Short mmCIF file of N, CA, C and O in Angstrom, two decimals:
data_model
loop_
_atom_site.label_atom_id
_atom_site.label_comp_id
_atom_site.label_asym_id
_atom_site.label_seq_id
_atom_site.Cartn_x
_atom_site.Cartn_y
_atom_site.Cartn_z
N MET Q 1 -32.26 18.58 -12.61
CA MET Q 1 -32.76 19.66 -11.79
C MET Q 1 -34.20 19.96 -12.19
O MET Q 1 -34.48 20.19 -13.37
N THR Q 2 -35.07 19.98 -11.20
CA THR Q 2 -36.47 20.26 -11.49
C THR Q 2 -36.70 21.77 -11.57
O THR Q 2 -35.84 22.57 -11.18
N ILE Q 3 -37.86 22.13 -12.04
CA ILE Q 3 -38.21 23.54 -12.16
C ILE Q 3 -38.28 24.18 -10.77
O ILE Q 3 -37.83 25.31 -10.59
N GLU Q 4 -38.79 23.45 -9.79
CA GLU Q 4 -38.89 23.99 -8.43
C GLU Q 4 -37.51 24.27 -7.85
O GLU Q 4 -37.30 25.29 -7.19
N GLN Q 5 -36.56 23.35 -8.08
CA GLN Q 5 -35.20 23.56 -7.59
C GLN Q 5 -34.56 24.76 -8.28
O GLN Q 5 -33.88 25.56 -7.64
N PHE Q 6 -34.75 24.87 -9.59
CA PHE Q 6 -34.21 26.00 -10.33
C PHE Q 6 -34.77 27.32 -9.82
O PHE Q 6 -34.04 28.30 -9.62
N GLU Q 7 -36.09 27.36 -9.60
CA GLU Q 7 -36.72 28.58 -9.10
C GLU Q 7 -36.22 28.92 -7.70
O GLU Q 7 -35.99 30.10 -7.39
N SER Q 8 -36.03 27.92 -6.86
CA SER Q 8 -35.54 28.17 -5.51
C SER Q 8 -34.13 28.75 -5.54
O SER Q 8 -33.83 29.73 -4.86
N TRP Q 9 -33.24 28.14 -6.31
CA TRP Q 9 -31.87 28.65 -6.42
C TRP Q 9 -31.82 30.02 -7.08
O TRP Q 9 -31.04 30.89 -6.68
N SER Q 10 -32.65 30.23 -8.08
CA SER Q 10 -32.68 31.53 -8.75
C SER Q 10 -33.13 32.63 -7.81
O SER Q 10 -32.59 33.74 -7.82
N LEU Q 11 -34.11 32.31 -6.96
CA LEU Q 11 -34.59 33.29 -6.00
C LEU Q 11 -33.50 33.65 -5.00
O LEU Q 11 -33.25 34.83 -4.73
N VAL Q 12 -32.81 32.65 -4.47
CA VAL Q 12 -31.75 32.90 -3.49
C VAL Q 12 -30.62 33.70 -4.11
O VAL Q 12 -30.14 34.69 -3.55
N LEU Q 13 -30.18 33.30 -5.29
CA LEU Q 13 -29.08 34.00 -5.95
C LEU Q 13 -29.49 35.40 -6.40
O LEU Q 13 -28.71 36.35 -6.29
N GLY Q 14 -30.70 35.55 -6.88
CA GLY Q 14 -31.18 36.85 -7.33
C GLY Q 14 -31.30 37.85 -6.19
O GLY Q 14 -30.83 38.98 -6.29
N ILE Q 15 -31.90 37.42 -5.09
CA ILE Q 15 -32.05 38.33 -3.95
C ILE Q 15 -30.69 38.61 -3.33
O ILE Q 15 -30.40 39.74 -2.93
N GLY Q 16 -29.83 37.60 -3.25
CA GLY Q 16 -28.48 37.82 -2.74
C GLY Q 16 -27.70 38.81 -3.59
O GLY Q 16 -27.01 39.69 -3.06
N GLY Q 17 -27.84 38.70 -4.90
CA GLY Q 17 -27.17 39.64 -5.80
C GLY Q 17 -27.70 41.06 -5.63
O GLY Q 17 -26.94 42.02 -5.64
N LEU Q 18 -29.01 41.18 -5.47
CA LEU Q 18 -29.60 42.51 -5.26
C LEU Q 18 -29.15 43.12 -3.94
O LEU Q 18 -28.90 44.33 -3.85
N ILE Q 19 -29.03 42.30 -2.90
CA ILE Q 19 -28.56 42.81 -1.60
C ILE Q 19 -27.12 43.30 -1.74
O ILE Q 19 -26.77 44.37 -1.23
N LEU Q 20 -26.27 42.53 -2.41
CA LEU Q 20 -24.89 42.97 -2.62
C LEU Q 20 -24.83 44.26 -3.43
O LEU Q 20 -24.03 45.15 -3.13
N PHE Q 21 -25.68 44.37 -4.43
CA PHE Q 21 -25.72 45.58 -5.24
C PHE Q 21 -26.18 46.78 -4.41
O PHE Q 21 -25.63 47.89 -4.53
N MET Q 22 -27.16 46.58 -3.52
CA MET Q 22 -27.61 47.66 -2.65
C MET Q 22 -26.51 48.08 -1.69
O MET Q 22 -26.35 49.28 -1.40
N LEU Q 23 -25.74 47.12 -1.18
CA LEU Q 23 -24.61 47.46 -0.31
C LEU Q 23 -23.60 48.32 -1.06
O LEU Q 23 -23.08 49.29 -0.52
N PHE Q 24 -23.32 47.97 -2.31
CA PHE Q 24 -22.40 48.76 -3.12
C PHE Q 24 -22.94 50.17 -3.34
O PHE Q 24 -22.19 51.15 -3.25
N ILE Q 25 -24.22 50.29 -3.64
CA ILE Q 25 -24.82 51.60 -3.88
C ILE Q 25 -24.73 52.47 -2.63
O ILE Q 25 -24.37 53.65 -2.71
N VAL Q 26 -25.04 51.91 -1.47
CA VAL Q 26 -24.99 52.68 -0.23
C VAL Q 26 -23.55 53.08 0.08
O VAL Q 26 -23.29 54.21 0.49
N TRP Q 27 -22.61 52.18 -0.12
CA TRP Q 27 -21.20 52.51 0.11
C TRP Q 27 -20.75 53.63 -0.83
O TRP Q 27 -20.09 54.57 -0.40
N ASP Q 28 -21.12 53.55 -2.10
CA ASP Q 28 -20.75 54.58 -3.07
C ASP Q 28 -21.42 55.91 -2.72
O ASP Q 28 -20.79 56.97 -2.83
N LEU Q 29 -22.67 55.87 -2.29
CA LEU Q 29 -23.37 57.09 -1.87
C LEU Q 29 -22.67 57.74 -0.68
O LEU Q 29 -22.47 58.95 -0.65
N ALA Q 30 -22.28 56.93 0.30
CA ALA Q 30 -21.60 57.47 1.48
C ALA Q 30 -20.25 58.06 1.10
O ALA Q 30 -19.86 59.11 1.62
N LYS Q 31 -19.55 57.39 0.20
CA LYS Q 31 -18.24 57.88 -0.21
C LYS Q 31 -18.35 59.17 -1.01
O LYS Q 31 -17.61 60.13 -0.77
N SER Q 32 -19.28 59.21 -1.95
CA SER Q 32 -19.39 60.39 -2.82
C SER Q 32 -19.96 61.60 -2.09
O SER Q 32 -19.67 62.73 -2.45
N SER Q 33 -20.77 61.38 -1.05
CA SER Q 33 -21.34 62.50 -0.31
C SER Q 33 -20.47 62.90 0.88
O SER Q 33 -20.84 63.81 1.62
N LYS Q 34 -19.37 62.19 1.10
CA LYS Q 34 -18.44 62.45 2.21
C LYS Q 34 -19.21 62.44 3.54
O LYS Q 34 -19.13 63.37 4.33
N ALA Q 35 -19.95 61.37 3.76
CA ALA Q 35 -20.82 61.26 4.91
C ALA Q 35 -20.06 61.09 6.22
O ALA Q 35 -20.59 61.39 7.28
N GLY Q 36 -18.85 60.64 6.18
CA GLY Q 36 -18.11 60.40 7.41
C GLY Q 36 -18.48 59.05 8.01
O GLY Q 36 -19.31 58.31 7.48
N ARG Q 37 -17.86 58.74 9.14
CA ARG Q 37 -18.10 57.44 9.75
C ARG Q 37 -19.53 57.31 10.28
O ARG Q 37 -20.18 56.28 10.09
N PHE Q 38 -19.99 58.34 10.98
CA PHE Q 38 -21.33 58.26 11.57
C PHE Q 38 -22.41 58.22 10.48
O PHE Q 38 -23.36 57.45 10.56
N GLY Q 39 -22.28 59.05 9.46
CA GLY Q 39 -23.26 59.06 8.37
C GLY Q 39 -23.28 57.74 7.62
O GLY Q 39 -24.35 57.23 7.26
N THR Q 40 -22.10 57.17 7.40
CA THR Q 40 -22.03 55.87 6.73
C THR Q 40 -22.68 54.80 7.59
O THR Q 40 -23.41 53.94 7.09
N PHE Q 41 -22.45 54.87 8.90
CA PHE Q 41 -23.07 53.92 9.82
C PHE Q 41 -24.59 54.02 9.76
O PHE Q 41 -25.29 53.00 9.71
N ILE Q 42 -25.11 55.23 9.75
CA ILE Q 42 -26.56 55.42 9.69
C ILE Q 42 -27.13 54.88 8.37
O ILE Q 42 -28.18 54.23 8.36
N LEU Q 43 -26.44 55.13 7.26
CA LEU Q 43 -26.91 54.61 5.97
C LEU Q 43 -26.96 53.08 5.98
O LEU Q 43 -27.95 52.48 5.54
N PHE Q 44 -25.91 52.45 6.47
CA PHE Q 44 -25.88 50.99 6.51
C PHE Q 44 -26.87 50.44 7.53
O PHE Q 44 -27.42 49.36 7.34
N LEU Q 45 -27.10 51.17 8.63
CA LEU Q 45 -28.08 50.74 9.61
C LEU Q 45 -29.48 50.73 9.00
O LEU Q 45 -30.25 49.79 9.21
N ALA Q 46 -29.81 51.75 8.23
CA ALA Q 46 -31.12 51.80 7.58
C ALA Q 46 -31.28 50.63 6.60
O ALA Q 46 -32.34 50.00 6.55
N LEU Q 47 -30.22 50.33 5.85
CA LEU Q 47 -30.28 49.20 4.92
C LEU Q 47 -30.42 47.89 5.69
O LEU Q 47 -31.20 47.02 5.31
N ALA Q 48 -29.70 47.75 6.80
CA ALA Q 48 -29.76 46.53 7.59
C ALA Q 48 -31.15 46.33 8.19
O ALA Q 48 -31.65 45.20 8.25
N LEU Q 49 -31.78 47.42 8.63
CA LEU Q 49 -33.14 47.29 9.18
C LEU Q 49 -34.13 46.85 8.10
O LEU Q 49 -35.03 46.06 8.37
N GLY Q 50 -33.96 47.35 6.89
CA GLY Q 50 -34.82 46.92 5.79
C GLY Q 50 -34.63 45.45 5.46
O GLY Q 50 -35.59 44.71 5.25
N LEU Q 51 -33.38 45.00 5.45
CA LEU Q 51 -33.10 43.59 5.19
C LEU Q 51 -33.62 42.71 6.33
O LEU Q 51 -34.14 41.62 6.08
N ALA Q 52 -33.49 43.18 7.56
CA ALA Q 52 -34.00 42.42 8.70
C ALA Q 52 -35.52 42.29 8.61
O ALA Q 52 -36.07 41.22 8.91
N GLY Q 53 -36.19 43.35 8.21
CA GLY Q 53 -37.64 43.29 8.04
C GLY Q 53 -38.04 42.27 6.98
O GLY Q 53 -39.01 41.52 7.16
N PHE Q 54 -37.30 42.22 5.89
CA PHE Q 54 -37.58 41.24 4.84
C PHE Q 54 -37.39 39.82 5.36
O PHE Q 54 -38.22 38.94 5.10
N LEU Q 55 -36.31 39.59 6.10
CA LEU Q 55 -36.06 38.25 6.63
C LEU Q 55 -37.10 37.85 7.67
O LEU Q 55 -37.57 36.71 7.69
N ILE Q 56 -37.48 38.78 8.53
CA ILE Q 56 -38.50 38.49 9.55
C ILE Q 56 -39.83 38.15 8.88
O ILE Q 56 -40.52 37.22 9.29
N LYS Q 57 -40.18 38.91 7.85
CA LYS Q 57 -41.43 38.62 7.13
C LYS Q 57 -41.40 37.23 6.52
O LYS Q 57 -42.36 36.47 6.61
N THR Q 58 -40.29 36.87 5.92
CA THR Q 58 -40.16 35.56 5.29
C THR Q 58 -40.28 34.45 6.33
O THR Q 58 -40.96 33.44 6.10
N ILE Q 59 -39.63 34.62 7.48
CA ILE Q 59 -39.69 33.61 8.53
C ILE Q 59 -41.11 33.50 9.08
O ILE Q 59 -41.61 32.38 9.30
N LEU Q 60 -41.76 34.63 9.31
CA LEU Q 60 -43.14 34.59 9.83
C LEU Q 60 -44.10 33.91 8.87
O LEU Q 60 -44.98 33.14 9.29
N VAL Q 61 -43.96 34.15 7.59
CA VAL Q 61 -44.83 33.51 6.60
C VAL Q 61 -44.62 32.01 6.62
O VAL Q 61 -45.58 31.24 6.55
N GLU Q 62 -43.37 31.55 6.76
CA GLU Q 62 -43.10 30.11 6.80
C GLU Q 62 -43.65 29.49 8.09
O GLU Q 62 -44.10 28.35 8.07
N VAL Q 63 -43.60 30.21 9.20
CA VAL Q 63 -44.10 29.67 10.46
C VAL Q 63 -45.62 29.61 10.46
O VAL Q 63 -46.22 28.62 10.91
N ILE Q 64 -46.26 30.65 9.94
CA ILE Q 64 -47.72 30.70 9.96
C ILE Q 64 -48.34 29.74 8.94
O ILE Q 64 -49.34 29.07 9.23
N ASN Q 65 -47.75 29.61 7.77
CA ASN Q 65 -48.27 28.74 6.72
C ASN Q 65 -47.34 27.54 6.55
O ASN Q 65 -46.49 27.52 5.68
N PRO Q 66 -47.52 26.48 7.35
CA PRO Q 66 -46.59 25.33 7.25
C PRO Q 66 -46.77 24.54 6.00
O PRO Q 66 -47.65 24.36 5.34
#
């Protein structure tokens, strides 16, 4: 395994782990604050929009800089 392959896998696993951890934090926040269904939906929607922005930025950078 080359250094580039290791860095690529580490990046994917690290960001994936952080996303899962953020999902857990938002779920725990919604549960502990008794947000209800609508409040929990809004919390997860905000997290999803942030993740979508990150993915869109990554895709745009790859398209612009081939």
